[in-house]
Structures are given as structure tokens and as C-alpha cells.
Amino acid sequence: KAGVTQTPRYLIKTRGQQVTLSCSPISGHRSVSWYQQTPGQGLQFLFEYFSETQRNKGNFPGRFSGRQFSNSRSEMNVSTLELGDSALYLCASNPIVAGGTDTQYFGPGTRLTVL
Amino acid sequence: AQSVTQLDSHVSVSEGTPVLLRCNYSSSYSPSLFWYVQHPNKGLQLLLKYTSAATLVKGINGFEAEFKKSETSFHLTKPSAHMSDAAEYFCVVSDLLAGANNLFFGTGTRLTVIP
């Protein structure tokens, strides 16, 4: 099976712009989670989508949003970009099988730089 | 509340010598614990996972970790370091009550392997 894919891999934006990142989970996985990784704050949970519904959310401002499509692909959007949004954004997928694992499988990430 | 503390931000070992990366966790309930590895400019790769079965968990690439409830620890070990082990390692906890797909990451331990 192909792994988790994220596009684009690198992105440069300026303050005030908005950005959309995409994540395709492993085939058959229905849960997608997003994380932000920065040198100062480490890895922080943004949100999780399952069956097109956000079912868990971290402590981030409303500028960060996401959605999931019927094929389980997910997008996250950041509006009104700030310099502090520069980070590696990681997507992870999870099979969510009954009685099964909560293991998450990570993509390579999208490196966002805000100038 | 769930959290993990990685006791060393940087560990340096010589090639062929043992590796010990320390992690203490805090969880209100029986947690799932993970170790992930991140090589430069790459996503996170799962090394191993503990889910209340055997307390000694074997992972990939010769790594293993032992769950010690009395010490609330989940240290990662490897008998003999290889140059390819140089990377950042993250101890992670998840808690079903917090949402199984909300992972709490430690701050990471950077492992350097000296030839």
C-alpha cells in the first residue's frame, strides 16, 4: 500500500495570505489527523477528521481549519498567515478498526515558510 | 492530563555501543505509548507501540522499550548503535478518553552516533 502523501512538500507565502495543504491517507484509512511541528513548540495536535467530521481539535486559533472528503482525503487551511505559522505540517492516518490499533502513520509533511 | 517527558534533549553514543533514550509519562488511565523516529526533513516513522500487552515491546531496527508502571517510564533501548540511527526520537502517549487520535508528544531526543 502507498503511504500517506502530502502536497505540496514545500510552500512559501507572505503574511496575510492564506494557504491550503492536502493530505491523502493510506487506502482504507478513515481518520486523518494534522499536527504542527516548530522548533519552539515541538509537535502539537491541530485536529482530527473521521468520516468527514471533525471529532477532535487542539488548541489553535480559528484561522486554522480543515475538512475531509468522502474519499477520506483531507485539506487544512490557514487564513491570514502570520510569521509564527512557519512550520512543518504533518498529516497522519489511522485505520480505526474495531478493537484495533490507534497507531497513526505519518506523511512526509509540508514545510510552510511565511515571509 | 496526559503528557510525556523526555529526560534528555541530546544523547551522543559511539557506533556499536548501547543506546538509552529516557521517557517518563503521565496519564490518568492506562495509556498507549509509542516511540517515533524522525530523520532530517522526513516525516515520523513508528518504531514501536505499547498497548497493555507485554511490557517489553520489540520494534523495528533492533529497538525495544520496556513499560514500567511503577516508575511511569517507557525507555527506548538498542544494544548496538548504528550510524543510520542518528535522528530525532519522540516518545508519545495517547489516551482513549482524550481521543485516541490525539497524540501528546515529548520534546524529542536528538541521537548522535559517533563513528
mmCIF file of C-alpha atoms in Angstrom:
data_model
loop_
_atom_site.group_PDB
_atom_site.id
_atom_site.type_symbol
_atom_site.label_atom_id
_atom_site.label_comp_id
_atom_site.label_asym_id
_atom_site.label_seq_id
_atom_site.Cartn_x
_atom_site.Cartn_y
_atom_site.Cartn_z
ATOM 1 C CA LYS A 1 0.000 0.000 0.000
ATOM 2 C CA ALA A 2 1.124 3.521 -0.688
ATOM 3 C CA GLY A 3 1.860 5.599 2.367
ATOM 4 C CA VAL A 4 0.401 8.905 3.436
ATOM 5 C CA THR A 5 1.033 11.571 0.826
ATOM 6 C CA GLN A 6 1.080 15.309 1.369
ATOM 7 C CA THR A 7 1.134 18.085 -1.175
ATOM 8 C CA PRO A 8 2.832 20.366 -1.693
ATOM 9 C CA ARG A 9 6.039 19.421 0.087
ATOM 10 C CA TYR A 10 7.282 22.996 0.306
ATOM 11 C CA LEU A 11 5.429 26.281 0.261
ATOM 12 C CA ILE A 12 6.411 29.931 0.647
ATOM 13 C CA LYS A 13 3.777 32.532 1.436
ATOM 14 C CA THR A 14 3.691 36.085 2.744
ATOM 15 C CA ARG A 15 1.945 37.420 5.812
ATOM 16 C CA GLY A 16 -1.774 37.897 5.387
ATOM 17 C CA GLN A 17 -2.157 35.306 2.671
ATOM 18 C CA GLN A 18 -3.988 32.048 3.087
ATOM 19 C CA VAL A 19 -2.803 28.538 2.298
ATOM 20 C CA THR A 20 -4.336 25.119 1.707
ATOM 21 C CA LEU A 21 -2.463 21.899 2.354
ATOM 22 C CA SER A 22 -3.584 18.483 1.171
ATOM 23 C CA CYS A 23 -3.263 15.011 2.632
ATOM 24 C CA SER A 24 -4.170 11.643 1.147
ATOM 25 C CA PRO A 25 -4.319 8.883 3.776
ATOM 26 C CA ILE A 26 -3.359 5.272 3.330
ATOM 27 C CA SER A 27 -6.001 3.448 1.332
ATOM 28 C CA GLY A 28 -8.755 2.231 3.648
ATOM 29 C CA HIS A 29 -7.847 4.581 6.488
ATOM 30 C CA ARG A 30 -10.758 6.774 7.516
ATOM 31 C CA SER A 31 -9.175 9.008 10.124
ATOM 32 C CA VAL A 32 -6.840 11.871 9.310
ATOM 33 C CA SER A 33 -5.083 13.997 11.910
ATOM 34 C CA TRP A 34 -2.991 17.118 11.445
ATOM 35 C CA TYR A 35 -0.028 18.270 13.511
ATOM 36 C CA GLN A 36 2.165 21.353 13.525
ATOM 37 C CA GLN A 37 5.883 21.000 14.245
ATOM 38 C CA THR A 38 8.012 24.012 15.154
ATOM 39 C CA PRO A 39 11.397 24.284 16.881
ATOM 40 C CA GLY A 40 9.894 26.268 19.732
ATOM 41 C CA GLN A 41 6.646 24.410 20.407
ATOM 42 C CA GLY A 42 7.511 20.941 19.163
ATOM 43 C CA LEU A 43 4.751 18.742 17.781
ATOM 44 C CA GLN A 44 1.243 19.910 18.501
ATOM 45 C CA PHE A 45 -2.090 18.381 17.564
ATOM 46 C CA LEU A 46 -4.274 20.533 15.323
ATOM 47 C CA PHE A 47 -7.387 18.451 14.601
ATOM 48 C CA GLU A 48 -8.702 15.081 13.531
ATOM 49 C CA TYR A 49 -11.274 14.180 10.925
ATOM 50 C CA PHE A 50 -13.216 10.951 10.685
ATOM 51 C CA SER A 51 -15.947 10.232 8.166
ATOM 52 C CA GLU A 52 -15.911 13.851 7.000
ATOM 53 C CA THR A 53 -16.489 15.190 10.520
ATOM 54 C CA GLN A 54 -14.084 16.961 12.816
ATOM 55 C CA ARG A 55 -14.171 14.925 16.015
ATOM 56 C CA ASN A 56 -11.187 16.292 17.909
ATOM 57 C CA LYS A 57 -9.491 19.671 17.976
ATOM 58 C CA GLY A 58 -6.329 21.046 19.525
ATOM 59 C CA ASN A 59 -5.715 24.473 20.950
ATOM 60 C CA PHE A 60 -5.231 26.553 17.818
ATOM 61 C CA PRO A 61 -6.979 29.747 16.684
ATOM 62 C CA GLY A 62 -9.885 29.695 14.265
ATOM 63 C CA ARG A 63 -7.561 30.701 11.420
ATOM 64 C CA PHE A 64 -6.692 27.024 11.249
ATOM 65 C CA SER A 65 -9.424 24.917 9.719
ATOM 66 C CA GLY A 66 -9.803 21.702 7.843
ATOM 67 C CA ARG A 67 -12.131 19.364 6.089
ATOM 68 C CA GLN A 68 -12.333 15.814 4.912
ATOM 69 C CA PHE A 69 -13.839 14.498 1.724
ATOM 70 C CA SER A 70 -15.829 11.340 1.126
ATOM 71 C CA ASN A 71 -12.702 9.561 -0.144
ATOM 72 C CA SER A 72 -11.007 10.382 3.206
ATOM 73 C CA ARG A 73 -8.611 12.893 1.662
ATOM 74 C CA SER A 74 -8.213 15.910 3.883
ATOM 75 C CA GLU A 75 -7.245 19.529 3.494
ATOM 76 C CA MET A 76 -6.214 22.060 6.061
ATOM 77 C CA ASN A 77 -6.442 25.777 5.555
ATOM 78 C CA VAL A 78 -4.670 28.589 7.325
ATOM 79 C CA SER A 79 -6.005 32.084 6.750
ATOM 80 C CA THR A 80 -4.332 35.427 7.416
ATOM 81 C CA LEU A 81 -0.909 33.872 7.729
ATOM 82 C CA GLU A 82 1.447 35.064 10.450
ATOM 83 C CA LEU A 83 5.202 34.642 10.677
ATOM 84 C CA GLY A 84 4.688 32.191 13.534
ATOM 85 C CA ASP A 85 2.772 29.850 11.271
ATOM 86 C CA SER A 86 6.034 28.846 9.613
ATOM 87 C CA ALA A 87 6.301 25.167 10.446
ATOM 88 C CA LEU A 88 6.306 21.610 9.229
ATOM 89 C CA TYR A 89 2.698 20.443 8.954
ATOM 90 C CA LEU A 90 2.313 16.712 9.324
ATOM 91 C CA CYS A 91 -0.665 14.611 8.403
ATOM 92 C CA ALA A 92 -1.307 11.183 9.884
ATOM 93 C CA SER A 93 -3.813 8.496 9.015
ATOM 94 C CA ASN A 94 -5.312 5.801 11.180
ATOM 95 C CA PRO A 95 -7.340 2.763 10.141
ATOM 96 C CA ILE A 96 -9.809 2.935 13.077
ATOM 97 C CA VAL A 97 -10.725 -0.732 13.071
ATOM 98 C CA ALA A 98 -12.946 -2.159 15.793
ATOM 99 C CA GLY A 99 -10.811 -3.303 18.700
ATOM 100 C CA GLY A 100 -7.747 -2.346 16.767
ATOM 101 C CA THR A 101 -4.853 -0.024 16.958
ATOM 102 C CA ASP A 102 -4.748 3.700 17.462
ATOM 103 C CA THR A 103 -1.445 3.830 15.664
ATOM 104 C CA GLN A 104 -1.017 6.779 13.372
ATOM 105 C CA TYR A 105 1.008 6.673 10.198
ATOM 106 C CA PHE A 106 2.623 9.943 9.206
ATOM 107 C CA GLY A 107 3.242 11.577 5.875
ATOM 108 C CA PRO A 108 6.463 13.415 4.977
ATOM 109 C CA GLY A 109 4.978 16.797 5.836
ATOM 110 C CA THR A 110 4.565 20.154 4.141
ATOM 111 C CA ARG A 111 7.179 22.758 5.011
ATOM 112 C CA LEU A 112 5.448 26.150 5.131
ATOM 113 C CA THR A 113 7.529 29.311 5.248
ATOM 114 C CA VAL A 114 5.801 32.621 5.882
ATOM 115 C CA LEU A 115 7.757 35.745 4.898
ATOM 116 C CA ALA B 1 -3.880 15.052 31.835
ATOM 117 C CA GLN B 2 -1.608 13.191 29.508
ATOM 118 C CA SER B 3 1.995 14.140 28.953
ATOM 119 C CA VAL B 4 5.426 12.721 28.355
ATOM 120 C CA THR B 5 8.803 13.978 29.481
ATOM 121 C CA GLN B 6 11.902 13.076 27.557
ATOM 122 C CA LEU B 7 14.689 13.445 30.030
ATOM 123 C CA ASP B 8 17.489 14.170 27.561
ATOM 124 C CA SER B 9 17.315 16.629 24.701
ATOM 125 C CA HIS B 10 20.519 15.235 23.173
ATOM 126 C CA VAL B 11 22.250 11.874 23.506
ATOM 127 C CA SER B 12 25.566 11.055 21.911
ATOM 128 C CA VAL B 13 26.922 7.488 21.610
ATOM 129 C CA SER B 14 29.695 5.763 19.741
ATOM 130 C CA GLU B 15 28.835 3.367 16.953
ATOM 131 C CA GLY B 16 28.427 -0.162 18.318
ATOM 132 C CA THR B 17 27.634 0.943 21.884
ATOM 133 C CA PRO B 18 24.218 0.716 23.579
ATOM 134 C CA VAL B 19 21.553 3.381 23.211
ATOM 135 C CA LEU B 20 19.254 4.510 26.029
ATOM 136 C CA LEU B 21 16.645 7.228 25.431
ATOM 137 C CA ARG B 22 14.591 8.004 28.514
ATOM 138 C CA CYS B 23 10.902 8.807 28.710
ATOM 139 C CA ASN B 24 8.515 9.282 31.612
ATOM 140 C CA TYR B 25 4.791 9.569 31.074
ATOM 141 C CA SER B 26 1.810 10.914 32.919
ATOM 142 C CA SER B 27 -1.638 9.552 32.202
ATOM 143 C CA SER B 28 -4.816 9.263 34.158
ATOM 144 C CA TYR B 29 -5.675 5.918 32.662
ATOM 145 C CA SER B 30 -3.941 3.018 31.006
ATOM 146 C CA PRO B 31 -2.165 4.689 28.140
ATOM 147 C CA SER B 32 -0.934 3.666 24.748
ATOM 148 C CA LEU B 33 2.705 4.629 24.387
ATOM 149 C CA PHE B 34 4.752 4.972 21.251
ATOM 150 C CA TRP B 35 8.219 5.790 20.071
ATOM 151 C CA TYR B 36 8.568 7.515 16.735
ATOM 152 C CA VAL B 37 11.741 8.444 14.866
ATOM 153 C CA GLN B 38 12.221 11.399 12.557
ATOM 154 C CA HIS B 39 15.155 11.616 10.198
ATOM 155 C CA PRO B 40 16.123 15.053 8.848
ATOM 156 C CA ASN B 41 13.487 16.535 6.559
ATOM 157 C CA LYS B 42 11.357 13.433 6.841
ATOM 158 C CA GLY B 43 8.057 12.544 8.472
ATOM 159 C CA LEU B 44 7.653 10.412 11.570
ATOM 160 C CA GLN B 45 8.184 6.667 11.450
ATOM 161 C CA LEU B 46 6.717 4.365 14.096
ATOM 162 C CA LEU B 47 9.388 2.398 15.947
ATOM 163 C CA LEU B 48 7.195 0.535 18.424
ATOM 164 C CA LYS B 49 3.995 0.676 20.433
ATOM 165 C CA TYR B 50 2.825 -0.449 23.879
ATOM 166 C CA THR B 51 -0.859 -1.198 24.482
ATOM 167 C CA SER B 52 -1.017 -3.101 27.808
ATOM 168 C CA ALA B 53 0.045 -6.457 26.441
ATOM 169 C CA ALA B 54 3.665 -7.500 27.054
ATOM 170 C CA THR B 55 5.626 -4.894 28.997
ATOM 171 C CA LEU B 56 8.710 -5.430 26.841
ATOM 172 C CA VAL B 57 7.956 -4.238 23.352
ATOM 173 C CA LYS B 58 10.160 -5.012 20.383
ATOM 174 C CA GLY B 59 10.226 -2.616 17.468
ATOM 175 C CA ILE B 60 11.935 -2.161 14.163
ATOM 176 C CA ASN B 61 15.668 -1.806 13.567
ATOM 177 C CA GLY B 62 16.592 -3.593 16.801
ATOM 178 C CA PHE B 63 14.933 -1.104 19.152
ATOM 179 C CA GLU B 64 12.887 -2.143 22.143
ATOM 180 C CA ALA B 65 11.202 -0.417 25.071
ATOM 181 C CA GLU B 66 10.044 -1.553 28.474
ATOM 182 C CA PHE B 67 6.872 -0.274 30.100
ATOM 183 C CA LYS B 68 7.336 0.150 33.864
ATOM 184 C CA LYS B 69 4.137 1.269 35.521
ATOM 185 C CA SER B 70 5.692 1.689 38.962
ATOM 186 C CA GLU B 71 8.222 4.124 37.513
ATOM 187 C CA THR B 72 5.874 5.588 34.872
ATOM 188 C CA SER B 73 8.666 5.072 32.381
ATOM 189 C CA PHE B 74 8.948 3.828 28.819
ATOM 190 C CA HIS B 75 12.638 3.992 27.969
ATOM 191 C CA LEU B 76 13.888 3.108 24.492
ATOM 192 C CA THR B 77 16.981 0.938 24.113
ATOM 193 C CA LYS B 78 19.120 -0.653 21.459
ATOM 194 C CA PRO B 79 22.094 -2.927 22.172
ATOM 195 C CA SER B 80 24.358 -1.553 19.458
ATOM 196 C CA ALA B 81 24.070 1.822 17.753
ATOM 197 C CA HIS B 82 24.417 2.162 14.004
ATOM 198 C CA MET B 83 25.252 5.320 12.097
ATOM 199 C CA SER B 84 21.815 5.214 10.469
ATOM 200 C CA ASP B 85 20.201 5.550 13.919
ATOM 201 C CA ALA B 86 21.191 9.212 14.092
ATOM 202 C CA ALA B 87 17.854 11.049 14.169
ATOM 203 C CA GLU B 88 15.301 12.704 16.455
ATOM 204 C CA TYR B 89 13.256 10.360 18.641
ATOM 205 C CA PHE B 90 9.861 11.173 20.104
ATOM 206 C CA CYS B 91 8.091 9.476 22.967
ATOM 207 C CA VAL B 92 4.336 9.761 22.550
ATOM 208 C CA VAL B 93 1.274 8.988 24.663
ATOM 209 C CA SER B 94 -2.329 8.691 23.660
ATOM 210 C CA ASP B 95 -5.314 8.326 25.922
ATOM 211 C CA LEU B 96 -8.656 6.928 24.834
ATOM 212 C CA LEU B 97 -10.573 9.356 26.993
ATOM 213 C CA ALA B 98 -8.807 12.286 25.365
ATOM 214 C CA GLY B 99 -9.500 10.873 21.957
ATOM 215 C CA ALA B 100 -7.413 8.033 20.655
ATOM 216 C CA ASN B 101 -6.106 10.080 17.799
ATOM 217 C CA ASN B 102 -4.915 12.967 19.905
ATOM 218 C CA LEU B 103 -1.277 12.203 20.489
ATOM 219 C CA PHE B 104 0.827 14.009 23.069
ATOM 220 C CA PHE B 105 4.457 14.292 22.021
ATOM 221 C CA GLY B 106 7.564 14.684 24.102
ATOM 222 C CA THR B 107 10.021 17.383 23.149
ATOM 223 C CA GLY B 108 12.279 14.912 21.404
ATOM 224 C CA THR B 109 15.760 13.494 21.911
ATOM 225 C CA ARG B 110 18.360 14.041 19.255
ATOM 226 C CA LEU B 111 20.596 10.989 18.940
ATOM 227 C CA THR B 112 24.077 11.488 17.561
ATOM 228 C CA VAL B 113 26.155 8.441 16.638
ATOM 229 C CA ILE B 114 29.914 8.952 16.577
ATOM 230 C CA PRO B 115 31.873 6.760 14.162
#
